[in-house]
Short mmCIF file of C-alpha atoms and ligand atoms in Angstrom, two decimals:
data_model
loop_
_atom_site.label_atom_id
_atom_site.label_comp_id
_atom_site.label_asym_id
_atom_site.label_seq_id
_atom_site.Cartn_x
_atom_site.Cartn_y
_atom_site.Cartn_z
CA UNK H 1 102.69 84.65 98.65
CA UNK H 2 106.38 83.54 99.90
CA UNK H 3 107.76 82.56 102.82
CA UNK H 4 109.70 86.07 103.24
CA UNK H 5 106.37 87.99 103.94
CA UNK H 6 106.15 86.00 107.30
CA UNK H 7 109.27 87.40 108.38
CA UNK H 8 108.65 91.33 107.06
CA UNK H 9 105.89 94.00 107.64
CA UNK H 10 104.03 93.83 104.56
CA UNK H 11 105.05 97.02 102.85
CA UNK H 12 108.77 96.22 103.50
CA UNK H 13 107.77 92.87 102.00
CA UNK H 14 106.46 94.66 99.22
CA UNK H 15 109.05 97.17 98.64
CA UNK H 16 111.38 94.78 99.00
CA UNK H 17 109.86 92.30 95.97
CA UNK H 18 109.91 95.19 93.73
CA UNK H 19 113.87 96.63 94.54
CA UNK H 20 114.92 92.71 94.75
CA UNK H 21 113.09 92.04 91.07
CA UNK H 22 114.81 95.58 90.00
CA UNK H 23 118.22 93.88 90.76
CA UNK H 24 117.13 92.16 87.14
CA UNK H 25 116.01 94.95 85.11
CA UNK H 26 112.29 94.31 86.24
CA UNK H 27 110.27 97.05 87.18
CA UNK H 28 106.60 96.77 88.61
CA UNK H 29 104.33 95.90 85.92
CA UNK H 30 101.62 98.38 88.00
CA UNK H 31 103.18 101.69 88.57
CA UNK H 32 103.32 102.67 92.20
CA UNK H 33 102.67 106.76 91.82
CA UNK H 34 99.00 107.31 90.85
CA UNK H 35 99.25 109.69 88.23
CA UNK H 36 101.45 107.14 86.50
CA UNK H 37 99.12 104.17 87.18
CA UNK H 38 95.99 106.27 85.63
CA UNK H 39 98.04 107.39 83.15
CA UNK H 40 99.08 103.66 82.19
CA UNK H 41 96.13 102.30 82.52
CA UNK H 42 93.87 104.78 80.81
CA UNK H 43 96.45 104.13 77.76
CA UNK H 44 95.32 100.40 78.33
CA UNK H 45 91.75 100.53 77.15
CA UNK H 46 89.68 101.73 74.42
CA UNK H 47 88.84 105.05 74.08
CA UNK H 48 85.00 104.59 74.59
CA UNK H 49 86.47 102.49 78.06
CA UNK H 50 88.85 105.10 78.74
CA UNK H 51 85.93 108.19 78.85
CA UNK H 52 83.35 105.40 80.29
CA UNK H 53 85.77 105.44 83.36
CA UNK H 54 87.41 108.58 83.63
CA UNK H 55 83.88 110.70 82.90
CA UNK H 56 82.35 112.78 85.82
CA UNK H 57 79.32 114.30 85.86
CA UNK H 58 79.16 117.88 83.98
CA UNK H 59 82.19 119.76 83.46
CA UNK H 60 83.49 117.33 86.24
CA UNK H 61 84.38 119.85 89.42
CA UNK H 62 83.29 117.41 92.36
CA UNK H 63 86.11 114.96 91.17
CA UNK H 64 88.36 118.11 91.44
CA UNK H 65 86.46 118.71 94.80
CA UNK H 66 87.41 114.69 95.99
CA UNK H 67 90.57 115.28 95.38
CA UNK H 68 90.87 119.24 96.89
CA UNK H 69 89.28 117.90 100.03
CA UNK H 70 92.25 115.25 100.47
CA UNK H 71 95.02 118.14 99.79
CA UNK H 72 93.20 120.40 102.84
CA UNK H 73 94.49 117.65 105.46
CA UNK H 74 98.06 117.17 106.07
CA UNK H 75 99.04 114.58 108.39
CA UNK H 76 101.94 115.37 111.10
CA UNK H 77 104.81 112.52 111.75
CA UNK H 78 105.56 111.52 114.97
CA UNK H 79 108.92 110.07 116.34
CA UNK H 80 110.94 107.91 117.99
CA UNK H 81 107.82 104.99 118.98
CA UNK H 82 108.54 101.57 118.16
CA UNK H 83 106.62 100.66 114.93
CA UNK H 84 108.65 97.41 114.60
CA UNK H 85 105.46 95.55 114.64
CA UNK H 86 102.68 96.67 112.64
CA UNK H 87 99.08 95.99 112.16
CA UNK H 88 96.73 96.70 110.25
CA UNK H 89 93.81 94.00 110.39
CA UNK H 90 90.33 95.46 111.23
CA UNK H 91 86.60 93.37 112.49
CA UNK H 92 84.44 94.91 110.33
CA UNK H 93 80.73 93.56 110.65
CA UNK H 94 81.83 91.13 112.40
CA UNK H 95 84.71 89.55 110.49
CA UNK H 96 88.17 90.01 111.05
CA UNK H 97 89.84 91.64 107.83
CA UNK H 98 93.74 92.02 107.24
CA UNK H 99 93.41 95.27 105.97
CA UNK H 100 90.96 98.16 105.80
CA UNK H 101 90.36 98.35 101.99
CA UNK H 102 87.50 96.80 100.06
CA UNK H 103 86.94 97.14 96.47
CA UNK H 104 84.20 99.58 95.13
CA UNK H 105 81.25 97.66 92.89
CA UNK H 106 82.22 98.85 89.72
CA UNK H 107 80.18 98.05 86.30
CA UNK H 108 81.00 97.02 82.87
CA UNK H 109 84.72 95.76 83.71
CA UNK H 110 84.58 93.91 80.59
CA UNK H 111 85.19 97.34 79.09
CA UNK H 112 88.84 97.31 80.66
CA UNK H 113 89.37 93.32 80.46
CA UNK H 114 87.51 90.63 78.33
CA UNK H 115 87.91 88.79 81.84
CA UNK H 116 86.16 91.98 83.89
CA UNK H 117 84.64 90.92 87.27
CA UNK H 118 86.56 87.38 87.51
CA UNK H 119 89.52 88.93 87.17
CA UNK H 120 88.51 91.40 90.00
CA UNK H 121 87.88 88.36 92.08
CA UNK H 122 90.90 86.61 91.54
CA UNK H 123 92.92 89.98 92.17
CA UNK H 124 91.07 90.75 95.29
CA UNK H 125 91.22 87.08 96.95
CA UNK H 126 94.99 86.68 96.16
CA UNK H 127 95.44 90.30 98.13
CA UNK H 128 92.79 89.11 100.36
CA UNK H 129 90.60 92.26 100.13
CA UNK H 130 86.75 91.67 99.67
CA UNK H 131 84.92 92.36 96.37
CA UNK H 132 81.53 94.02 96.56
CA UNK H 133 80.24 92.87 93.46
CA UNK H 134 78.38 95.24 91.13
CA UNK H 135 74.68 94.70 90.04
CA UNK H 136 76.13 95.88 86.79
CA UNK H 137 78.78 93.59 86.58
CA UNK H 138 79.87 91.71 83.31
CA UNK H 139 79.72 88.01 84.66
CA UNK H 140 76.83 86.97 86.93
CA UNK H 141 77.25 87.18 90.38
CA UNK H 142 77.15 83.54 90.58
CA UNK H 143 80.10 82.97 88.13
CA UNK H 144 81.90 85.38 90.60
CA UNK H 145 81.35 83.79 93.53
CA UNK H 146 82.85 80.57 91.74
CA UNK H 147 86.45 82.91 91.42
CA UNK H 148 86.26 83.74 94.71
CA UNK H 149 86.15 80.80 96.31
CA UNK H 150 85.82 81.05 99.85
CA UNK H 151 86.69 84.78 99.76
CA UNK H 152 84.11 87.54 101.38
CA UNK H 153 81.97 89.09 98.99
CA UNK H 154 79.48 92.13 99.59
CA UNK H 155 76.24 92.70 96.67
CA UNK H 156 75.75 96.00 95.51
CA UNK H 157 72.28 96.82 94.79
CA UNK H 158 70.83 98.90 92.31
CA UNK H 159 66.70 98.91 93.45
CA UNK H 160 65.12 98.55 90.17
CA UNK H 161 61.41 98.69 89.58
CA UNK H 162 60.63 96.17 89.35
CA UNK H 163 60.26 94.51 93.00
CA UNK H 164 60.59 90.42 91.48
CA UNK H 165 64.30 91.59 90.28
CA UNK H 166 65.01 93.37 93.47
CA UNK H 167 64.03 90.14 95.54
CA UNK H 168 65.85 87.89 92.77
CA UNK H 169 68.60 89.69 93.55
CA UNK H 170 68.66 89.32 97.19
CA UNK H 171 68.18 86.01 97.11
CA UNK H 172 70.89 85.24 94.72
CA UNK H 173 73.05 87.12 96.82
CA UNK H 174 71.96 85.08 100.09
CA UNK H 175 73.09 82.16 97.84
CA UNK H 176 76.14 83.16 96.40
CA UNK H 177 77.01 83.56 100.67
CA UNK H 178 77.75 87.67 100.25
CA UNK H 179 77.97 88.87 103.59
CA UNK H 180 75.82 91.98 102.94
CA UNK H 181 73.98 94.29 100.36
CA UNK H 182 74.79 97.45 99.61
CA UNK H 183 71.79 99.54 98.25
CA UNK H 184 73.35 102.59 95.86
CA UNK H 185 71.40 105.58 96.56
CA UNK H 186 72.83 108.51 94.52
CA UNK H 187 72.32 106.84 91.28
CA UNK H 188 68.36 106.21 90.53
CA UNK H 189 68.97 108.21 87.28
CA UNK H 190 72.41 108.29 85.42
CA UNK H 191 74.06 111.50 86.14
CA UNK H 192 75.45 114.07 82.83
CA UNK H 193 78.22 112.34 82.32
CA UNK H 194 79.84 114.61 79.46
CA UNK H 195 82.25 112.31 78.64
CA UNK H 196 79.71 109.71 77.48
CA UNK H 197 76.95 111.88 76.38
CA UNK H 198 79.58 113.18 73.91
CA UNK H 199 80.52 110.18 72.15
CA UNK H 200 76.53 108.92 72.44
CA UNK H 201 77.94 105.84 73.65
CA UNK H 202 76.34 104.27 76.80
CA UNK H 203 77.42 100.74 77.32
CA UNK H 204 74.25 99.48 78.76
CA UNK H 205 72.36 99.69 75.82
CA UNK H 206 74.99 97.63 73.76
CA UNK H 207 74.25 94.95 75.65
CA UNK H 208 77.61 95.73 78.28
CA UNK H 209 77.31 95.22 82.29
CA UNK H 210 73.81 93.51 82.42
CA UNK H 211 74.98 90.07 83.37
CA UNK H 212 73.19 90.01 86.56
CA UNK H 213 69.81 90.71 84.71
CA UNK H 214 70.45 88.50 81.86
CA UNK H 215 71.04 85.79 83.87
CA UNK H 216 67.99 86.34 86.24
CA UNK H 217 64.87 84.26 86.27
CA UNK H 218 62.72 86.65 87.43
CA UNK H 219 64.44 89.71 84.65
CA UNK H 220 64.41 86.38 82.49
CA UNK H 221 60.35 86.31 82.49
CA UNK H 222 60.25 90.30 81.81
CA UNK H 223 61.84 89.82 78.49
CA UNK H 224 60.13 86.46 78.04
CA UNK H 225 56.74 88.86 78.22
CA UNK H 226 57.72 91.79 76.03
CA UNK H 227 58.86 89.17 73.40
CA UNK H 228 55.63 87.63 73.35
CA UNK H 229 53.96 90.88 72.98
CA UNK H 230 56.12 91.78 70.28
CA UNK H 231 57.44 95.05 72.13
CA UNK H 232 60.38 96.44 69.96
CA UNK H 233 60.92 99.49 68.56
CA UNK H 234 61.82 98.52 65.01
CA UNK H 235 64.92 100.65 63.99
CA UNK H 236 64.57 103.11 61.80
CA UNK H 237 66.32 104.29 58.25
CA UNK H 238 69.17 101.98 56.91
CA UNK H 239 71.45 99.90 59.10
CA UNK H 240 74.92 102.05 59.94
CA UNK H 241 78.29 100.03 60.27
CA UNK H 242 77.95 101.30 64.38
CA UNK H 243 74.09 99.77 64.07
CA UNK H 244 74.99 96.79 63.40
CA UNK H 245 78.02 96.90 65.97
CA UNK H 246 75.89 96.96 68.25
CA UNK H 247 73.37 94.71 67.38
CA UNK H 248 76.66 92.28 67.29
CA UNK H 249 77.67 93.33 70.74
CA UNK H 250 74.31 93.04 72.22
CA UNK H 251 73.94 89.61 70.95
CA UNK H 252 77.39 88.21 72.03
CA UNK H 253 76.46 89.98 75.06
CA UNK H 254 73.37 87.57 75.62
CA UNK H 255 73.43 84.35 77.08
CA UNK H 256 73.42 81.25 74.44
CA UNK H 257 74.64 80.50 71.26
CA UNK H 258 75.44 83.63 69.76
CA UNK H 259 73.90 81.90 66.33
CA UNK H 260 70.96 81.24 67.82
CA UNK H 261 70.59 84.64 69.52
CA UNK H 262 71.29 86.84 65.76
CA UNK H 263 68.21 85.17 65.13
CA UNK H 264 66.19 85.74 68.32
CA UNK H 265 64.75 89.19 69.45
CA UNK H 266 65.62 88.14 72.95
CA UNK H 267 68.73 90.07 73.20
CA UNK H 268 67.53 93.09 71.93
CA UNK H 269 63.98 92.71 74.20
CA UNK H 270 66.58 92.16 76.66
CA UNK H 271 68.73 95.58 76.74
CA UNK H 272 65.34 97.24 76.10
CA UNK H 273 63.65 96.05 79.32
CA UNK H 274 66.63 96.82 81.26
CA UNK H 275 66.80 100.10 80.37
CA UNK H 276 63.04 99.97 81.77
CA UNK H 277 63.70 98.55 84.85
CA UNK H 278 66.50 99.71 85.74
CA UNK H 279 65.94 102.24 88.77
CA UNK H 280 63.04 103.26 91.09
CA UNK H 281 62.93 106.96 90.67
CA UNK H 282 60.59 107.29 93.80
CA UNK H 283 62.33 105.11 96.31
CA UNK H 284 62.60 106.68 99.48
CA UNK H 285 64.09 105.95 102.81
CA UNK H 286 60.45 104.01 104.07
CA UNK H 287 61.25 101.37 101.45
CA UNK H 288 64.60 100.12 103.13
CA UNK H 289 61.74 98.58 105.71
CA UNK H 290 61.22 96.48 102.26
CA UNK H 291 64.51 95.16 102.15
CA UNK H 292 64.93 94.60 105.78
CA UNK H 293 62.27 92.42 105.75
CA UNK H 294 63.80 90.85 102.72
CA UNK H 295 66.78 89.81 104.13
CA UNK H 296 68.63 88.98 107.42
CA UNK H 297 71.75 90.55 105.46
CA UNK H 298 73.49 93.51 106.70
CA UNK H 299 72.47 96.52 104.87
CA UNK H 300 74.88 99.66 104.09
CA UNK H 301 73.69 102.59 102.28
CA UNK H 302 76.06 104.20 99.46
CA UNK H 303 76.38 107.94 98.36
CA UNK H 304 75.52 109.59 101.62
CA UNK H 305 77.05 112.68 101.50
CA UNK H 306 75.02 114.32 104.19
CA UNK H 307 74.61 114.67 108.03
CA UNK H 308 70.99 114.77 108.09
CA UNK H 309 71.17 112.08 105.34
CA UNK H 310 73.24 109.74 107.79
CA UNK H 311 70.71 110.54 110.54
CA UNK H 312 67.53 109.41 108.63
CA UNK H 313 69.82 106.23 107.56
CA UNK H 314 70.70 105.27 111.11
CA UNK H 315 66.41 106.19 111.84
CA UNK H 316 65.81 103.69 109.32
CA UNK H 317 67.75 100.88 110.56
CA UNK H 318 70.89 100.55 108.64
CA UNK H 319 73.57 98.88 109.31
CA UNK H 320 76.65 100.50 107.62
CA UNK H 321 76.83 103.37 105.68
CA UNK H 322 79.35 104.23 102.62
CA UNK H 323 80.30 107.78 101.87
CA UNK H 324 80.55 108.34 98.37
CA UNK H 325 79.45 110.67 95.54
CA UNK H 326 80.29 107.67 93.09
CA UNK H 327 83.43 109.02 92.06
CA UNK H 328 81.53 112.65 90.96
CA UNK H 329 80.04 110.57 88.39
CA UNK H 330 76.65 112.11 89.54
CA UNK H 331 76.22 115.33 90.83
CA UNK H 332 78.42 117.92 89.31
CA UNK H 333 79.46 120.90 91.68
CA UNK H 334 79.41 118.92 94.67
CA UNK H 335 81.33 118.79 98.21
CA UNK H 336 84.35 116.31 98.07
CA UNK H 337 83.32 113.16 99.46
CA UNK H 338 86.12 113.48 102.40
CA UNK H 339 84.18 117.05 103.42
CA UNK H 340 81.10 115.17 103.84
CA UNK H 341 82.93 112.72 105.97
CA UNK H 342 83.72 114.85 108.13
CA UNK H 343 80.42 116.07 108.87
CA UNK H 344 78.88 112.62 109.25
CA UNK H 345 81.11 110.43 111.48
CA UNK H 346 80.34 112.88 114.49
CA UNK H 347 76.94 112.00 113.41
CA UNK H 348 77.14 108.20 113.48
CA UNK H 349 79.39 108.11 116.45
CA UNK H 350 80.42 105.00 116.13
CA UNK H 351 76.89 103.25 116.11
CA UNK H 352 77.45 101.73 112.68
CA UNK H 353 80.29 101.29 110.44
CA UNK H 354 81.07 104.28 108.37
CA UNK H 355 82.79 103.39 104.96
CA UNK H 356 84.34 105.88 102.24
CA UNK H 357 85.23 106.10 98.86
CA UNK H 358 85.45 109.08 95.91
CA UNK H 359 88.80 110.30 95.23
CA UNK H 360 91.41 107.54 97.35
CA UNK H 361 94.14 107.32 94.91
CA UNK H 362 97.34 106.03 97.43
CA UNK H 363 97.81 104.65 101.00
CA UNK H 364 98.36 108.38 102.14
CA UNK H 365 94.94 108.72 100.95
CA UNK H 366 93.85 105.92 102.72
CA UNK H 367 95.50 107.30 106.09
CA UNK H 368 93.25 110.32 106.15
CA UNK H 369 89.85 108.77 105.91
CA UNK H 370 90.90 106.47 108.50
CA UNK H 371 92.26 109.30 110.26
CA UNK H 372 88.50 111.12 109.47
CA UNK H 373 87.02 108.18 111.11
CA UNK H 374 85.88 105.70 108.56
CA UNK H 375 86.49 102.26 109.34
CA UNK H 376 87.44 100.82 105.67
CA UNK H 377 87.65 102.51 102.77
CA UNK H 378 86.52 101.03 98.98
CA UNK H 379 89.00 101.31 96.32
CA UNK H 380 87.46 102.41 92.90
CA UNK H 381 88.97 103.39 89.48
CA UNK H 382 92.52 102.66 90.99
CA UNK H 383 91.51 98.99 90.24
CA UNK H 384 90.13 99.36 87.59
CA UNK H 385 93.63 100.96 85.82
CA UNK H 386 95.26 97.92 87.24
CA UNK H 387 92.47 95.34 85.64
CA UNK H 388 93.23 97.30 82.26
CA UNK H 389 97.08 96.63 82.54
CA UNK H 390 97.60 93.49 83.95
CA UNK H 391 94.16 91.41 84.10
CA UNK H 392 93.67 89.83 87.64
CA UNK H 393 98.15 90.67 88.64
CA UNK H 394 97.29 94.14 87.78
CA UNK H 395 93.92 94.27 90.21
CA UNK H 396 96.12 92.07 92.45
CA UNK H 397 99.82 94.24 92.74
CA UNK H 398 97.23 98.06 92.81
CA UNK H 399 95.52 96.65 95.99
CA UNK H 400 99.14 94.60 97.62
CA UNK H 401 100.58 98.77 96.89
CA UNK H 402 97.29 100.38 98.56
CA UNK H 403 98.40 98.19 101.78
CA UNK H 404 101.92 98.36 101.68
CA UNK H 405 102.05 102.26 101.15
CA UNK H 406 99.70 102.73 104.52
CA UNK H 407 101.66 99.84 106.17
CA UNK H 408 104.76 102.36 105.70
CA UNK H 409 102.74 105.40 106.39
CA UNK H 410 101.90 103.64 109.76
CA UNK H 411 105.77 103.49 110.47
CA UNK H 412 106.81 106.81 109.35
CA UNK H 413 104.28 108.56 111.16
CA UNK H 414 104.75 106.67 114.43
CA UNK H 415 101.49 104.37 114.83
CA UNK H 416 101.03 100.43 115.15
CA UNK H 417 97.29 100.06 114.72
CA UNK H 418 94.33 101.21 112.77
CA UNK H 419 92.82 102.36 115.93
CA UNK H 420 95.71 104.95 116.43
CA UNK H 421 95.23 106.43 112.92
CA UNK H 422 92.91 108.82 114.56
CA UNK H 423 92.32 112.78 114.35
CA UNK H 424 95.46 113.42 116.62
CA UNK H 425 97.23 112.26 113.54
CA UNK H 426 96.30 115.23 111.22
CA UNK H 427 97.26 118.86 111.59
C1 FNR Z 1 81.35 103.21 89.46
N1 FNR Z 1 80.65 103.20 90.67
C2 FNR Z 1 79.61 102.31 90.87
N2 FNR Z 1 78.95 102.30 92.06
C3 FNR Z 1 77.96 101.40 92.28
O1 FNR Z 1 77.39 101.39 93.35
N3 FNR Z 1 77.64 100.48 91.31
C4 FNR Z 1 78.25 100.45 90.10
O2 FNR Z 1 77.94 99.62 89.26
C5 FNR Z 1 79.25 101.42 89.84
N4 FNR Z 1 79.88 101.46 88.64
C6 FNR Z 1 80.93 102.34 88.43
C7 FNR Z 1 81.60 102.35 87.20
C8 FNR Z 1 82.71 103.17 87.03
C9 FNR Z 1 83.45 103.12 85.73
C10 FNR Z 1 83.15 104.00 88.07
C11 FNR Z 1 84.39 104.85 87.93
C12 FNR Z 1 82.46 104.03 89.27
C13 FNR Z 1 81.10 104.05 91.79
C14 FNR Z 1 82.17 103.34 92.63
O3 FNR Z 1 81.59 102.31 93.39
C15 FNR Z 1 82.86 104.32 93.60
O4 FNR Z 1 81.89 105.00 94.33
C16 FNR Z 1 83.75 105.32 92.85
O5 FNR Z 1 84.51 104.66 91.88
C17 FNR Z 1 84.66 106.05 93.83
O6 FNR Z 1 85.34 107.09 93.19
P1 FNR Z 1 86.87 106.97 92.68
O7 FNR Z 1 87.71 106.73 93.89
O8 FNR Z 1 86.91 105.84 91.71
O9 FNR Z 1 87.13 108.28 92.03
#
C-alpha cells in the first residue's frame, strides 16, 4: 500500500503503478488481459498441474457455455454523471467488505506453488479480499488462518461420510474464527474430467490436497483403525519408477518425519481412507438440518444452478447461496453458470445473499453478475494463474486488477456504487 492510493480511485491508483513502473522498463509481472494471464500462468506449472486446472468435465462444453453466457450480455455506457468518487465496498453477511470479490476454495494449490494455500492467504489479505478456504487445501486450515491474520475467512465443506470428520471440520472452522461454511453440492462424486482421466493422474491419491484430513483428529483415528486392522491393498507386480513416485509423494505428503513415515503404512492407510470417506453420495437437502444444528455459522450452498434448486435451499434454511457449476469441472453439457443466474435471483429476491462464480475472467466480467444481481462474486482459476507466476504478488496483483478494472468500468459506464450496477446497466 502507499500513500498515493489515498489520494486516487483505486483503479487509477492501479493503472497508474503499472504506467509509472513502465517509465523503467517494468512491466506487470501478472498480465492484465486474461488470455495472456492463463496463458502465462498455465506455462508456469507442470503439465499434470496445468491439465489438473484447466480440465472440465467431458469434452468440456459448459466451460464454453460459462463463457458464451457472459458474451450474450453487453453492457451500455452512460454519460456525462460525475463518477469522481467511486465506491465499491459492499456488507455482505453482515461485514462491510471493500470490494465485491472473494476467492473461490480451490484444492491442491501446492500443484501451482510449493507455498499453495498460504500464499493464497497472504495474496488475498494484502488485497483485502476474503479466502474461503478449501477442504482440499494443501496446508491445514489452521496453518491458514495463521497467514491470514486477522483477515475474514469462509470454510468450504466437502460432507464426507463420515459424520465425526464432518463435525471435526466444523468445529475447526468455528476455531480458526471463519465467518461461515460453505457446503459444495455439485461435487459428491468427481465429475469426467478428461483431462485427468487421460494422464491417470488424480492428485488425491498421491497424497496432494488432503491436509485438512491429515491433520484431523477425528480422520486421524480412521486411519489409526484401518492400520490396526491391517487394511491395505498390497500393490501388485514390480514397483514402476511412477510407483514409487508416488509412494514418495504420498509420504512427504504426510505429516512427520518423512523417515519415519517411508517406514510407516500410515500414509498410505491415509490416502486410502480418504478416498473412502470422501463424499456422501446420498446427502440430500434434509441433512443441511444436520449442519444447522451443528453450527451457529452462516451456511451458503455452492453449485446451484437451478430455480427450483434455490427454492428448496431457501425451504431449508440457508443462508447464502453460490452459483456455480465448479468451473464445468462437473457436469459436461451444461447451462453457463451466468444463465442460471439469471433464473435464480428473481427467485431469491433478495432474501439471502446470492454469490457467483464459473467463467469470471476480468472486472467486465465482474460488472455483469453484479449487474445479474449477485452480490459478490468468487474468483477461481484466475488466481490460481497468478499463484503459479508470482507466489502470494501474483495471487495479490490478479485480485488488486479484478478491482481496479471494475473500479474503471464503474467510471466509464457512469455509476458510483455497487448498488447502481443493476439490470438498467445491460442492454
Ligand atoms: C475448483 N473448485 C473447487 N470448489 C470447491 O468447492 N472446493 C474445491 O476444493 C475446489 N477445487 C477446485 C480446484 C480447481 C483446480 C478448480 C479449477 C476449481 C471450483 C471453484 O471453487 C470454482 O467454482 C471454479 O473455479 C469457478 O470456475 P472458474 O471461474 O475457475 O472457471
Amino acid at each position: 500500500m502507499n500513500d498515493a492510493q489515498h489520494d486516487l480511485p483505486f483503479g487509477r491508483w492501479i493503472q497508474s503503478r503499472i504506467y509509472s513502473a513502465g517509465v523503467f522498463g517494468r512491466r506487470p509481472s501478472v498480465p492484465t488481459h486474461p488470455a495472456a494471464l492463463e496463458e502465462l500462468g498455465l506455462k508456469a506449472m507442470s503439465p499434470a498441474a496445468r491439465d489438473y486446472v484447466q480440465t472440465g468435465a467431458g469434452a468440456g462444453s459448459t466451460m464454453t457455455a460459462n463463457r458464451a453466457a457472459f458474451d450474450k450480455h453487453r453492457i451500455v455506457p452512460r454519460m456525462l454523471r460525475d463518477v469522481s468518487r467511486r465506491d465499491q465496498s459492499i456488507t455482505l453477511l453482515g461485514r462491510e467488505l471493500p470490494s465485491p470479490l472473494l476467492t473461490a476454495p480451490i484444492g491442491v494449490l501446492e500443484m501451482a506453488h510449493p507455498e499453495a494455500d498460504l500464499a493464497v492467504a497472504r495474496g488475498a489479505r494484502a488485497a483485502q479480499t476474503p479466502m474461503i478456504i478449501s477442504s482440499q487445501a494443501s496446508y491445514p486450515m489452521e496453518q491458514i488462518a495463521g497467514a491470514l491474520g486477522d483477515h475474514p475467512s469462509w470454510f468450504q465443506l466437502y460432507w464426507s461420510n463420515q459424520p465425526s470428520v464432518v463435525e471435526s471440520f466444523v468445529r475447526r472452522a468455528e476455531a480458526i474464527d471463519a465467518e461461515a461454511i460453505v457446503v459444495t453440492l455439485d461435487t459428491t462424486v468427481l465429475g469426467w474430467r478428461t483431462l485427468d482421466l487421460d494422464r491417470a493422474f488424480l492428485p488425491f491419491a498421491r497424497g496432494m490436497g488432503i491436509a485438512q484430513y491429515t491433520s484431523d483428529p477425528a480422520f486421524q483415528a480412521l486411519v489409526e483403525a484401518r492400520v490396526a486392522a491391517d487394511d491395505l491393498p498390497t500393490p501388485d507386480g514390480r514397483p514402476t519408477p511412477t510407483a514409487v513416485r508416488s509412494l514418495l509423494s504420498i509420504t512427504r505428503n504426510y505429516p512427520g518425519d518423512f523417515r519415519d513415515n517411508l517406514r510407516s503404512a500410515h500414509p498410505r492407510a491415509a490416502v486410502q481412507t480418504f478416498l473412502d470417506v470422501f463424499s456422501r453420495t446420498d446427502l440430500t437437502w434434509a441433512d443441511l438440518a444436520t449442519l444447522r444444528a451443528m453450527t451457529k455459522l452462516p451456511i451458503l450452498v455452492k453449485g446451484v444452478q437451478s430455480a427450483d434448486d434455490a427454492r428448496l435451499a431457501l425451504e431449508h434454511g440457508v443462508d447464502g447461496i453460490i452459483v456455480s457449476n465448479h468451473g464445468g469441472r462437473q457436469v459436461d453439457g451444461a447451462i453457463g453458470s451466468l444463465d442460471a443466474l439469471a433464473e435464480i435471483v428473481p427467485v431469491v429476491d433478495g432474501t439471502v445473499p446470492v454469490l457467483f462464480d464459473s467463467g469470471i475472467r476480468c472486472g467486465a466480467d465482474v460488472y455483469k453478475v453484479l449487474a445479474l444481481g449477485a452480490s459478490a462474486v468468487c474468483i477461481g482459476r484466475p488466481y490460481v494463474y497468478g499463484l503459479a507466476i508470482a507466489g502470494a504478488d501474483g495471487v495479490r496483483e490478479v485480485l488488486e486488477h479484478f478491482r481496479a478494472e471494475l473500479d474503471l468500468m464503474m467510471a466509464t459506464t457512469g455509476v458510483t456504487s455497487i448498488a447502481e450496477i443493476d439490470r438498467s446497466t445491460l442492454a
